[in-house]
Short mmCIF file of C-alpha atoms in Angstrom, two decimals:
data_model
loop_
_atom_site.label_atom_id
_atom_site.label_comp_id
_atom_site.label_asym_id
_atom_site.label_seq_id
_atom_site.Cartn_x
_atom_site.Cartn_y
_atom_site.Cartn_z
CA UNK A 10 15.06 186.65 31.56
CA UNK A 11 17.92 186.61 29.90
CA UNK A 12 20.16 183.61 28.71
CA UNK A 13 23.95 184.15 27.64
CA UNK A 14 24.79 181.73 25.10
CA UNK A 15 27.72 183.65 23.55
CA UNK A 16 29.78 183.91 26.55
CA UNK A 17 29.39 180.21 27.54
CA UNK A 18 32.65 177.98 29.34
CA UNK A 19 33.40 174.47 28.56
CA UNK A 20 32.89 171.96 30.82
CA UNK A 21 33.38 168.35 30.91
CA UNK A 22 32.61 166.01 27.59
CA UNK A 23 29.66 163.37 28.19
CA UNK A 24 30.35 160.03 27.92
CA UNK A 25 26.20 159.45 26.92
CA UNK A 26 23.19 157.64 29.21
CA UNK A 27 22.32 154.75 30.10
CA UNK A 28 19.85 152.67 32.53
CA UNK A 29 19.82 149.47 34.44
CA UNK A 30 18.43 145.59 33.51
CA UNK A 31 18.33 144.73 37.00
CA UNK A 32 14.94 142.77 38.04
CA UNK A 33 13.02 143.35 35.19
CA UNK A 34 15.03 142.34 32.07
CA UNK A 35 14.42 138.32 33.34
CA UNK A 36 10.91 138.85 33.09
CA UNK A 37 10.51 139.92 29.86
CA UNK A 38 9.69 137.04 27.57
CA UNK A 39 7.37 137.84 25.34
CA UNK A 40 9.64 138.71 22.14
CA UNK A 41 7.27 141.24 20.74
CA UNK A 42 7.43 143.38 24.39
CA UNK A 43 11.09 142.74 24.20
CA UNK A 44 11.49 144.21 20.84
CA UNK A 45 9.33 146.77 21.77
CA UNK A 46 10.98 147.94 24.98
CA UNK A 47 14.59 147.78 23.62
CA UNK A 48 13.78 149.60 21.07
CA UNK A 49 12.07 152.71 23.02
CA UNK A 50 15.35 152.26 25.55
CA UNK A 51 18.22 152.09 22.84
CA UNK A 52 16.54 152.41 19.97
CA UNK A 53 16.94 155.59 17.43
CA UNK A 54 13.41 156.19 17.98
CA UNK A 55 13.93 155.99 21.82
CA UNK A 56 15.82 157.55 24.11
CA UNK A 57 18.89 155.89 22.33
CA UNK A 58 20.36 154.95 25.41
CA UNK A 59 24.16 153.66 24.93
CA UNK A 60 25.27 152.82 28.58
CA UNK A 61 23.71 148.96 29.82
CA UNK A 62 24.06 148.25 33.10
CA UNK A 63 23.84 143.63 33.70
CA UNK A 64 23.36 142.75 37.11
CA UNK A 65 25.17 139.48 38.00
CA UNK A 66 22.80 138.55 41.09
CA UNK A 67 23.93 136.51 44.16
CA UNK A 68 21.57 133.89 43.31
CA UNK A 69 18.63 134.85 45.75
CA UNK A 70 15.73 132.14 45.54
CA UNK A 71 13.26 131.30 48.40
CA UNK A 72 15.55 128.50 49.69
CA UNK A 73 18.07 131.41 51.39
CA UNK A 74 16.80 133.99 51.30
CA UNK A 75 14.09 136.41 53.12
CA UNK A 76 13.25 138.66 50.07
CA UNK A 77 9.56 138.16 49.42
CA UNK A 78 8.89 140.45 46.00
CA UNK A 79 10.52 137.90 43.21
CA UNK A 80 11.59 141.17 41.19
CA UNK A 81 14.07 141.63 43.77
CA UNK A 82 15.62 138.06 43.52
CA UNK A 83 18.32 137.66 41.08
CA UNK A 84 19.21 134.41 39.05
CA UNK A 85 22.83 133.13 39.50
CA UNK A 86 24.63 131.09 36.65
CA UNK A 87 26.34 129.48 39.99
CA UNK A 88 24.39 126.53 41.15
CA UNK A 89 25.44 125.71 44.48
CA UNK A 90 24.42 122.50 46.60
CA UNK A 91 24.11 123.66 50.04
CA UNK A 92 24.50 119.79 51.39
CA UNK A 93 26.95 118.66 49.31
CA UNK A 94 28.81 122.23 49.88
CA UNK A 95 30.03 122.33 45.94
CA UNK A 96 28.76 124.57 43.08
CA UNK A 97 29.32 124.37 39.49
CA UNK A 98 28.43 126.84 36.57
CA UNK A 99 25.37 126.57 34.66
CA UNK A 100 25.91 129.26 31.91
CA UNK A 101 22.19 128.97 30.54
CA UNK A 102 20.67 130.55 33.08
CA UNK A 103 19.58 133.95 33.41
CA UNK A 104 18.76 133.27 29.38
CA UNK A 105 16.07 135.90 29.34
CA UNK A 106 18.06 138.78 30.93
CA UNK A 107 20.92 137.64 27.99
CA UNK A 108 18.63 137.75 25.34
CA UNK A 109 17.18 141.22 26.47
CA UNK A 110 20.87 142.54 26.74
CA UNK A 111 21.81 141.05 23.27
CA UNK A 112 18.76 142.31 21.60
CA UNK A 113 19.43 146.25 23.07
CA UNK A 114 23.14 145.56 22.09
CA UNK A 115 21.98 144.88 18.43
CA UNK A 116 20.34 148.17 18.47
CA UNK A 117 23.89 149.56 17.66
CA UNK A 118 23.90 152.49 20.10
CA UNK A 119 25.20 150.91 23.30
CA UNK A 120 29.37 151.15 23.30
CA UNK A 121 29.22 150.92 27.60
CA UNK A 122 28.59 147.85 29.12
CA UNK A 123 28.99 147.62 32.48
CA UNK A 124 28.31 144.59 35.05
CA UNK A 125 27.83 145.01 38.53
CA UNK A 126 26.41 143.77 41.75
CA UNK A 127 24.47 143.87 44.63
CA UNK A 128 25.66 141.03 46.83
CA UNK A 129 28.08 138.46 46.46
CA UNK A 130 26.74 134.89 45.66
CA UNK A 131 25.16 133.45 48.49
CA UNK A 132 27.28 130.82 49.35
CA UNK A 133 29.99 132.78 50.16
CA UNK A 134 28.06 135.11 52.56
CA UNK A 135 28.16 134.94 56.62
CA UNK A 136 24.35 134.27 56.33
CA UNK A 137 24.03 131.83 53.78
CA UNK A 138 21.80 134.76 51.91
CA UNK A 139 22.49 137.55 49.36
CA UNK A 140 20.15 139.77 51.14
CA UNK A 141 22.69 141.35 53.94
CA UNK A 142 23.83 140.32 57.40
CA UNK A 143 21.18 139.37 60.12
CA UNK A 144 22.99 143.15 62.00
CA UNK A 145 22.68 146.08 60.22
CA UNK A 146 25.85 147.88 59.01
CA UNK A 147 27.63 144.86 59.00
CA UNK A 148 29.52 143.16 55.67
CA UNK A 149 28.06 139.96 54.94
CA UNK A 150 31.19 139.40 52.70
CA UNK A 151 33.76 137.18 55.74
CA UNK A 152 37.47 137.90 54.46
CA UNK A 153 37.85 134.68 53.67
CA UNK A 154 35.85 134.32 50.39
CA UNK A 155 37.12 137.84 49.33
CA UNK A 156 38.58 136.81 46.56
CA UNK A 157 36.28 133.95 46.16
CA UNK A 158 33.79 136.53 45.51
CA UNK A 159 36.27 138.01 42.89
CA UNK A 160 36.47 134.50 41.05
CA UNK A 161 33.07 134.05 41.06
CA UNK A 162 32.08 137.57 39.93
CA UNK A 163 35.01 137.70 37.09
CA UNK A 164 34.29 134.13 35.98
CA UNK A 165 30.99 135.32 35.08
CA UNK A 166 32.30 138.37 33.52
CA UNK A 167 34.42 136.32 31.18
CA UNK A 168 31.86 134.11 30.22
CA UNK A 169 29.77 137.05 29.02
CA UNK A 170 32.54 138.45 27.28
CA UNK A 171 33.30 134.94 25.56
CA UNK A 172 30.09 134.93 24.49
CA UNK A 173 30.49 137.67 22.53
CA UNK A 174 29.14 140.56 25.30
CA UNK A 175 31.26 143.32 25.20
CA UNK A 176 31.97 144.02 29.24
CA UNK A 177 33.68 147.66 29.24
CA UNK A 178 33.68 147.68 33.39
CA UNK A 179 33.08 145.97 36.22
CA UNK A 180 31.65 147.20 39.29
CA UNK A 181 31.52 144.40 42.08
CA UNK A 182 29.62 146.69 44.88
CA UNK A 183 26.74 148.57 45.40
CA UNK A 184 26.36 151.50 48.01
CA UNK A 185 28.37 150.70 51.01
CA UNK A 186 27.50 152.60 53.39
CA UNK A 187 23.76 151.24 53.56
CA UNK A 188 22.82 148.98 56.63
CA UNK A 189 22.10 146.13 53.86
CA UNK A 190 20.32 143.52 56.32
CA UNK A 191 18.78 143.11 60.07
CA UNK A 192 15.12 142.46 60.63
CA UNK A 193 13.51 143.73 57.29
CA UNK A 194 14.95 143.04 53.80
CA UNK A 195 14.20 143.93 50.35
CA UNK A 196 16.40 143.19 48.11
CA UNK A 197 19.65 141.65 47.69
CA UNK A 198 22.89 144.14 49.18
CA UNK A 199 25.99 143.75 51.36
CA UNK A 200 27.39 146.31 54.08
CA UNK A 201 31.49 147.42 53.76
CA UNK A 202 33.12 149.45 55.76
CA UNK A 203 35.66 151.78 53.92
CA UNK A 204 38.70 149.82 54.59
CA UNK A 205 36.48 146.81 53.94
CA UNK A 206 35.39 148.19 50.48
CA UNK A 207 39.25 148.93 49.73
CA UNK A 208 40.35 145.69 50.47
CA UNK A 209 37.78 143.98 48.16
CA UNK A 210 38.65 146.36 44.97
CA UNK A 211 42.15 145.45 45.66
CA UNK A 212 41.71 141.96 45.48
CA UNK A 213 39.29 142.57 42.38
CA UNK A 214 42.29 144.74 40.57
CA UNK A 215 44.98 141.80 41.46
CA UNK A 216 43.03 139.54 39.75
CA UNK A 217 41.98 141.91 37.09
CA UNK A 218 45.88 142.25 36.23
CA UNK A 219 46.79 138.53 36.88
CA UNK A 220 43.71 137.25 34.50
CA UNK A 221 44.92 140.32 31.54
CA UNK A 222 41.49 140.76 31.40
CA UNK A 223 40.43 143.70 28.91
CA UNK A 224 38.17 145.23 31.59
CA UNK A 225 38.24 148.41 34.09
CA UNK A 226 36.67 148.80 37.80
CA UNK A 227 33.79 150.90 38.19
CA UNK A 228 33.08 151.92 41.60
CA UNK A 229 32.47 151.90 43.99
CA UNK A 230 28.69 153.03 43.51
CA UNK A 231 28.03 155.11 46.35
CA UNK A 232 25.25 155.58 47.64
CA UNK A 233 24.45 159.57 48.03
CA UNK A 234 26.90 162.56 47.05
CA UNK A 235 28.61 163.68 50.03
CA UNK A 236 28.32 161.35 53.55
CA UNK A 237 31.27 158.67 52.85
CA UNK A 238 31.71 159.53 49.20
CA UNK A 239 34.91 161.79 49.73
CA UNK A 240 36.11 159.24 52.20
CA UNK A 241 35.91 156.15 49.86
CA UNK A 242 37.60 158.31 47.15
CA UNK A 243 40.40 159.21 49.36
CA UNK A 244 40.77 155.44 50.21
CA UNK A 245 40.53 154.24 46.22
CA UNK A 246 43.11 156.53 45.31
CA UNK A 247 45.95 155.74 48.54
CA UNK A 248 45.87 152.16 46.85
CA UNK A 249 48.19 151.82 43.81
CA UNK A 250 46.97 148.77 42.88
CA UNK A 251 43.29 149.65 42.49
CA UNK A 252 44.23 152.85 40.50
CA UNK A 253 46.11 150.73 37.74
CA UNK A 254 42.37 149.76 36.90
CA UNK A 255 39.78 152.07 38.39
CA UNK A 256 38.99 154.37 35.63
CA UNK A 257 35.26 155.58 36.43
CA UNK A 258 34.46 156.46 40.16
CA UNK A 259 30.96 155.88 40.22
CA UNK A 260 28.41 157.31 42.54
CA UNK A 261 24.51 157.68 43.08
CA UNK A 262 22.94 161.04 43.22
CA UNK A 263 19.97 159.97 45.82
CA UNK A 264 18.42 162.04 48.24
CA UNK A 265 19.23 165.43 46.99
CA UNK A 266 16.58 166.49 44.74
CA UNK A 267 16.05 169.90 46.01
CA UNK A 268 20.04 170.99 47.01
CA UNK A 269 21.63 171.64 43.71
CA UNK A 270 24.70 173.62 45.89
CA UNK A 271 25.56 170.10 46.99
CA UNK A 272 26.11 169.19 43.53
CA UNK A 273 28.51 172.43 43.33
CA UNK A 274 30.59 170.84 46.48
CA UNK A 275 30.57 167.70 45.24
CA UNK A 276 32.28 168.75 42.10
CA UNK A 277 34.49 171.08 43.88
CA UNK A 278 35.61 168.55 46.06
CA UNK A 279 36.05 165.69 44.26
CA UNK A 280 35.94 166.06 40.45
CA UNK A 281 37.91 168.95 39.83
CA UNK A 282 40.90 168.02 42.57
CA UNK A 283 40.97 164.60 40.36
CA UNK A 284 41.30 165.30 36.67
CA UNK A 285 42.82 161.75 36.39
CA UNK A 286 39.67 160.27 36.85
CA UNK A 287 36.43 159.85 35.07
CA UNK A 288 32.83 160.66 37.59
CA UNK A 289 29.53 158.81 36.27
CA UNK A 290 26.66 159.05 38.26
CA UNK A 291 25.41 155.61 37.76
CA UNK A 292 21.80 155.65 39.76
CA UNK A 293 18.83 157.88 39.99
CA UNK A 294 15.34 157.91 40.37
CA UNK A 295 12.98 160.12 42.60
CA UNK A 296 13.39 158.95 45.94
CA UNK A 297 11.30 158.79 48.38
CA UNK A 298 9.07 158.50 44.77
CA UNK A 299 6.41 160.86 45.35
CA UNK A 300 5.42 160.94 41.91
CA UNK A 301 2.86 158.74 39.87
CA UNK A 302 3.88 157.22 36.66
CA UNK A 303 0.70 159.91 35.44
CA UNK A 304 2.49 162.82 36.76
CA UNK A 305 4.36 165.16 34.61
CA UNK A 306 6.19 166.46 37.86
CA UNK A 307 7.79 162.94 37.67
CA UNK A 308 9.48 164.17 34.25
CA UNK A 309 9.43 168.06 35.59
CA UNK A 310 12.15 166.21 38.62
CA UNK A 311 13.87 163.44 36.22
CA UNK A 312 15.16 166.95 33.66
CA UNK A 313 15.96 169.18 36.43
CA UNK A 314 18.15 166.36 38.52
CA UNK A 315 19.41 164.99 35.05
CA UNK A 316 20.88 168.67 34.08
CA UNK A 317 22.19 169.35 37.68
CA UNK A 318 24.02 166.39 37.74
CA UNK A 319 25.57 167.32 34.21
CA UNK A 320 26.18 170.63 34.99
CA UNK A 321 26.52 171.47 38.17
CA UNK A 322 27.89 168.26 39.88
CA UNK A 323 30.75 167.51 37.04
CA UNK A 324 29.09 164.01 36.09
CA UNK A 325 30.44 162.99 32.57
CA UNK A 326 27.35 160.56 32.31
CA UNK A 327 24.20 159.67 33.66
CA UNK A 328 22.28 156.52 34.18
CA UNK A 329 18.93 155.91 35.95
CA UNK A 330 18.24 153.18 38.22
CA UNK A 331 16.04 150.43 37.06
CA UNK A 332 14.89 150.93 32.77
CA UNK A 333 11.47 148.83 34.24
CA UNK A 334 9.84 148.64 37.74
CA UNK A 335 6.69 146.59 38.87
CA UNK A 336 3.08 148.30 39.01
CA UNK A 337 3.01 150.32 42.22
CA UNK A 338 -0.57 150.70 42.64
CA UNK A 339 -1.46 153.19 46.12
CA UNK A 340 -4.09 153.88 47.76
CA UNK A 341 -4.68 156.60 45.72
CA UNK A 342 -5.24 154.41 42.45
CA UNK A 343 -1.93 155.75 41.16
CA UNK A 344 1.27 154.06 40.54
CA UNK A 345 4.25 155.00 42.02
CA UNK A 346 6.43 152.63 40.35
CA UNK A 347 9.67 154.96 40.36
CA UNK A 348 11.19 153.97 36.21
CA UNK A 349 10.81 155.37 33.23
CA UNK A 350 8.91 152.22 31.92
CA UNK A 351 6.14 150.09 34.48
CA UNK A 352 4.99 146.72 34.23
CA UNK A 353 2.69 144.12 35.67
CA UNK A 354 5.36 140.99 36.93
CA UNK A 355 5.00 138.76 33.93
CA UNK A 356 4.47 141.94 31.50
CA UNK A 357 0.98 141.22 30.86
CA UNK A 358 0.54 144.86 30.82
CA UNK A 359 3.15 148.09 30.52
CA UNK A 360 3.73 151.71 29.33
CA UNK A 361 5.61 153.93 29.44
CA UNK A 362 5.97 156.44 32.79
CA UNK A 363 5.91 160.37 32.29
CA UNK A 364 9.48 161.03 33.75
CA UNK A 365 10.58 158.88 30.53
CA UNK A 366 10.07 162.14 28.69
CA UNK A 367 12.29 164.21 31.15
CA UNK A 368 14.77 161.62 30.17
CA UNK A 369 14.22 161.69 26.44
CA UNK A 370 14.68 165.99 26.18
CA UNK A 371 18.15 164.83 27.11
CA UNK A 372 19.05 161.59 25.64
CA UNK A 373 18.05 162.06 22.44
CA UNK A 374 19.52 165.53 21.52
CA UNK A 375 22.73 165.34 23.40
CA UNK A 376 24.76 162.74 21.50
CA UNK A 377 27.87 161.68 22.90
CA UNK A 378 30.55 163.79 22.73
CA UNK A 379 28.76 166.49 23.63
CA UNK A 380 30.65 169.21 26.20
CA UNK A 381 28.59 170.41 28.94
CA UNK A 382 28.80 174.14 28.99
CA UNK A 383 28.52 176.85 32.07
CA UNK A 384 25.96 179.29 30.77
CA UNK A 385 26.51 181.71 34.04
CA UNK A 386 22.80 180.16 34.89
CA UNK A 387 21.87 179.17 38.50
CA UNK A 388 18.49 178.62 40.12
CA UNK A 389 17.09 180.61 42.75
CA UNK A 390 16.16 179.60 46.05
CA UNK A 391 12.63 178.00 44.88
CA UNK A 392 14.75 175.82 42.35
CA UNK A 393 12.08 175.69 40.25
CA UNK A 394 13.57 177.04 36.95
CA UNK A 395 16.54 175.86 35.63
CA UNK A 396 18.58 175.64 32.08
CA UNK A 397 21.37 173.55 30.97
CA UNK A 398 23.50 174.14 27.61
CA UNK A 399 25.78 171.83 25.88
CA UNK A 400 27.56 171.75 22.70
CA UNK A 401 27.48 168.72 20.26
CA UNK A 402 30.05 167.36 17.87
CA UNK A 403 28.36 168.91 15.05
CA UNK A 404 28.74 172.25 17.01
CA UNK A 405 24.84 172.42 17.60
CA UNK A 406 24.22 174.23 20.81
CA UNK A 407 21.11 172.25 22.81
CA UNK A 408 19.60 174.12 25.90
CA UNK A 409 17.48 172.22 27.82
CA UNK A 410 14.80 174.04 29.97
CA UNK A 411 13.17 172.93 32.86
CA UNK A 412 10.17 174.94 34.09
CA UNK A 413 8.07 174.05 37.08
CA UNK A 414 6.84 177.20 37.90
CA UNK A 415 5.14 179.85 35.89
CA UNK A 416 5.07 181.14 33.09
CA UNK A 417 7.77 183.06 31.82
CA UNK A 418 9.75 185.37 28.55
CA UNK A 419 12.84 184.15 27.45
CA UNK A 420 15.78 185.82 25.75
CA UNK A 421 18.30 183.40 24.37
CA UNK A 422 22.12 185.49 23.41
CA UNK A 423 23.38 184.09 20.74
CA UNK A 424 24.96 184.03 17.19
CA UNK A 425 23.22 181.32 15.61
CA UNK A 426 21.00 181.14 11.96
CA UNK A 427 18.32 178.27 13.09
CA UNK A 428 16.76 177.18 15.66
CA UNK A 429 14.16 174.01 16.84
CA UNK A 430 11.87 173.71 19.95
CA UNK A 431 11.07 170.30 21.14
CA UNK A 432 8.34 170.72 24.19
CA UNK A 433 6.93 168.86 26.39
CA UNK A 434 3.87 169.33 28.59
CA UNK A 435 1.14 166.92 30.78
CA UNK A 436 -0.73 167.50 27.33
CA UNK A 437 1.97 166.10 24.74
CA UNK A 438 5.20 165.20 24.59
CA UNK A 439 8.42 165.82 22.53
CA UNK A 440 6.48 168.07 20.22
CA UNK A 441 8.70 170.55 17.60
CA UNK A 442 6.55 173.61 18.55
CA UNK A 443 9.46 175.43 16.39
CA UNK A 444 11.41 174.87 13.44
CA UNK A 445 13.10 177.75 11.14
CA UNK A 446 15.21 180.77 11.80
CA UNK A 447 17.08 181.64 14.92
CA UNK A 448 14.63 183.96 17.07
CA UNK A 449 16.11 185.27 20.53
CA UNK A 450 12.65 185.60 22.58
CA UNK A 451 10.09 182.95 23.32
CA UNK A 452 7.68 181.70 26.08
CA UNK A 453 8.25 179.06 28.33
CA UNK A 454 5.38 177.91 29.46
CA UNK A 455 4.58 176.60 32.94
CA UNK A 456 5.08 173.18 34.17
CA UNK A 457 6.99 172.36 30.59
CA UNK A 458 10.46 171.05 29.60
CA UNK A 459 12.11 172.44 26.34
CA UNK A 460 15.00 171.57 24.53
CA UNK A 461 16.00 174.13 21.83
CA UNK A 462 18.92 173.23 19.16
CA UNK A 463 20.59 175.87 17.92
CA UNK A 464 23.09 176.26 15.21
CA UNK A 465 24.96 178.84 13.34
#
């Protein structure tokens, strides 16, 4: 097989990678695990991450709530008195999810901070809880404390900034279109309807503008690729207000694993009718998770969806959901704890999960910067062979290939003088197999993920 890299057409330019600090980043106390786990997230050594997403939670604690798994509570810096029906601000809490943040920030790599949640507080909810209305498909959010809602969520915002975070974007709601609530909850979320949705960035932008605060909004965080997702653009843009501040629209790339033509729709559709605005796809991870944290199909998945997303669906970053999820331990003896890190709840015990290293063979070789490039490649029908191709600042050309089928010859085109093969396999990761002078033909072998650096 042959792979044109003379011949190649610029894409978009990447704006990097990033993950999520929601329900783990509290947890983590121990300094030495801290130090430790920021470093292999945004560390040089790691997969240098440089996009942090905060979660500003809606304050979900056993008094009112019905979330039973504590890593899906969130601590509010809002104390509210449900008797006395007043709240004040209590800006030490959520210290250990502030001190995680700050100690990733140090790193020097992250220049994207974003803050975002789930759920309004939960005194400003229908229900009295963060965890979605008692109907499904219902907001939980009454009109009334709209822009309560905004107060409290930029308040907190500011406060981070004043104390010295520095908030790029903020990104007030999570995947509309879920049912968020009824008989069985899980975590904390809130139901909009489009115009519903609308109406609460609006509000968000006026005060946005009326506070001159040095933020943008981020949204609004879609839950899937297609569904709403062209509906709730066509609403964002209609409203002149929200577009004097919306500079990312954000989405999630669940629940398409195995249709990368959706990802050429989406882009047709959306991104390239809308050069005026940026497209991040701001949460992934294998879902339903049929992959262990053992499995190297778990990293096989995270590269394949990670390039598609790039290449194919327009996305001018990428972020995975949560940087840390709880032991998932099956029947099986496996566990399916769905992040790139896993950890008992008090951290007592973690490692790090194989798809990590499908993460890594992009991360840390595509700085950002870096233009995504069309190398005329597209998988077949079995979508089990795939290769991506971007050019860095330094004019390095990386190709990253995904193989989770057999063996097979490659044939790379190309005018270039060196060349280095990174591989990974369920035997070793992120090995240089190759380091010296440009050669056009090599094996890939099967079930492996290579990323090759090229340079002229």
């Amino acid at each position: 097989m042959k792979i044109d890299l003379k011949n190649t057409k610029n894409l978009q330019e990447l704006k990097g990678f990033g993950t999520s600090a929601c329900w783990w980043s509290h947890y983590l106390k121990d300094d030495k695990a801290q130090d430790e786990i920021c470093e292999l997230l945004y560390g040089d050594t790691g997969l240098k991450l440089n996009i942090y997403r905060y979660n500003i939670g809606g304050g979900t604690d056993m008094d009112n709530n019905r979330v039973q798994n504590p890593w899906r509570r969130t601590e509010s810096m809002y104390v509210y008195d449900r008797e006395k029906e007043e709240g004040y601000w209590d800006f030490s809490l959520d210290k250990t999810a502030k001190d995680v943040m700050r100690k990733c920030l140090d790193l020097g790599n992250i220049d994207t901070l974003i803050v975002f949640a789930n759920s309004p507080h939960w005194s400003q909810t229908s229900t009295g809880q963060a965890s979605g209305s008692l109907m499904m498909h219902t907001c939980n959010l009454p009109k009334a404390n709209y822009r309560k809602f905004a107060d409290y969520f930029l308040t907190a915002t500011q406060r981070l900034i004043d104390e010295g975070f520095p908030v790029k974007y903020v990104s007030p709601i999570n995947e509309p279109q879920w049912k968020w609530g009824g008989s069985y909850v899980w975590q904390e979320g809130c139901h909009y309807e489009t115009e519903e949705m609308v109406e609460v960035m609006h509000i968000f932008a006026e005060e946005i503008l009326k506070r001159n605060m040095n933020v943008k909004l981020y949204g609004p965080e879609s839950g899937e690729m297609m569904g709403l997702t062209p509906e709730y653009l066509d609403a964002l843009i209609k409203d002149e207000t929200i577009m004097k501040v919306l500079d990312v629209f954000a989405y999630h790339s669940y629940h398409d694993d195995n249709n990368p033509k959706i990802r050429i729709d989406f882009k047709n559709q959306l991104v390239v009718p809308h050069p005026e605005l940026r497209f991040d796809m701001s949460e992934w991870c294998e879902l339903p998770n049929k992959s262990h944290t053992k499995n190297f199909k778990g990293a096989l998945i995270t590269a394949r969806i990670i390039g598609q997303d790039l290449i194919y669906a327009g996305a001018e970053s990428w972020t995975s959901w949560v940087a840390v999820n709880q032991f998932s331990i099956k029947e099986d003896g496996f566990d399916y704890s769905d992040a790139t890190l896993t950890a008992t709840d008090n951290f007592e015990e973690w490692y790090v999960a194989e798809r990590y290293y499908g993460f890594a063979h992009f991360s840390k070789y595509i700085p950002i910067g870096s233009v995504a490039l069309d190398n005329g490649f597209f998988p077949d029908e079995n979508n089990d062979f795939n290769v991506f191709s971007f050019l860095t600042p330094d004019n390095k050309t990386v190709t990253v290939i995904v193989n989770e089928g057999e063996e097979r010859e490659i044939s790379l085109c190309g005018d270039f003088n060196k060349m280095e093969i990174i591989e990974s396999t369920e035997e070793y990761k992120l090995k240089t197999i190759y380091d010296g002078e440009y050669k056009d033909s090599f094996t890939v072998k099967e079930n492996s993920i290579l990323t090759i650096i090229c340079e002229g």
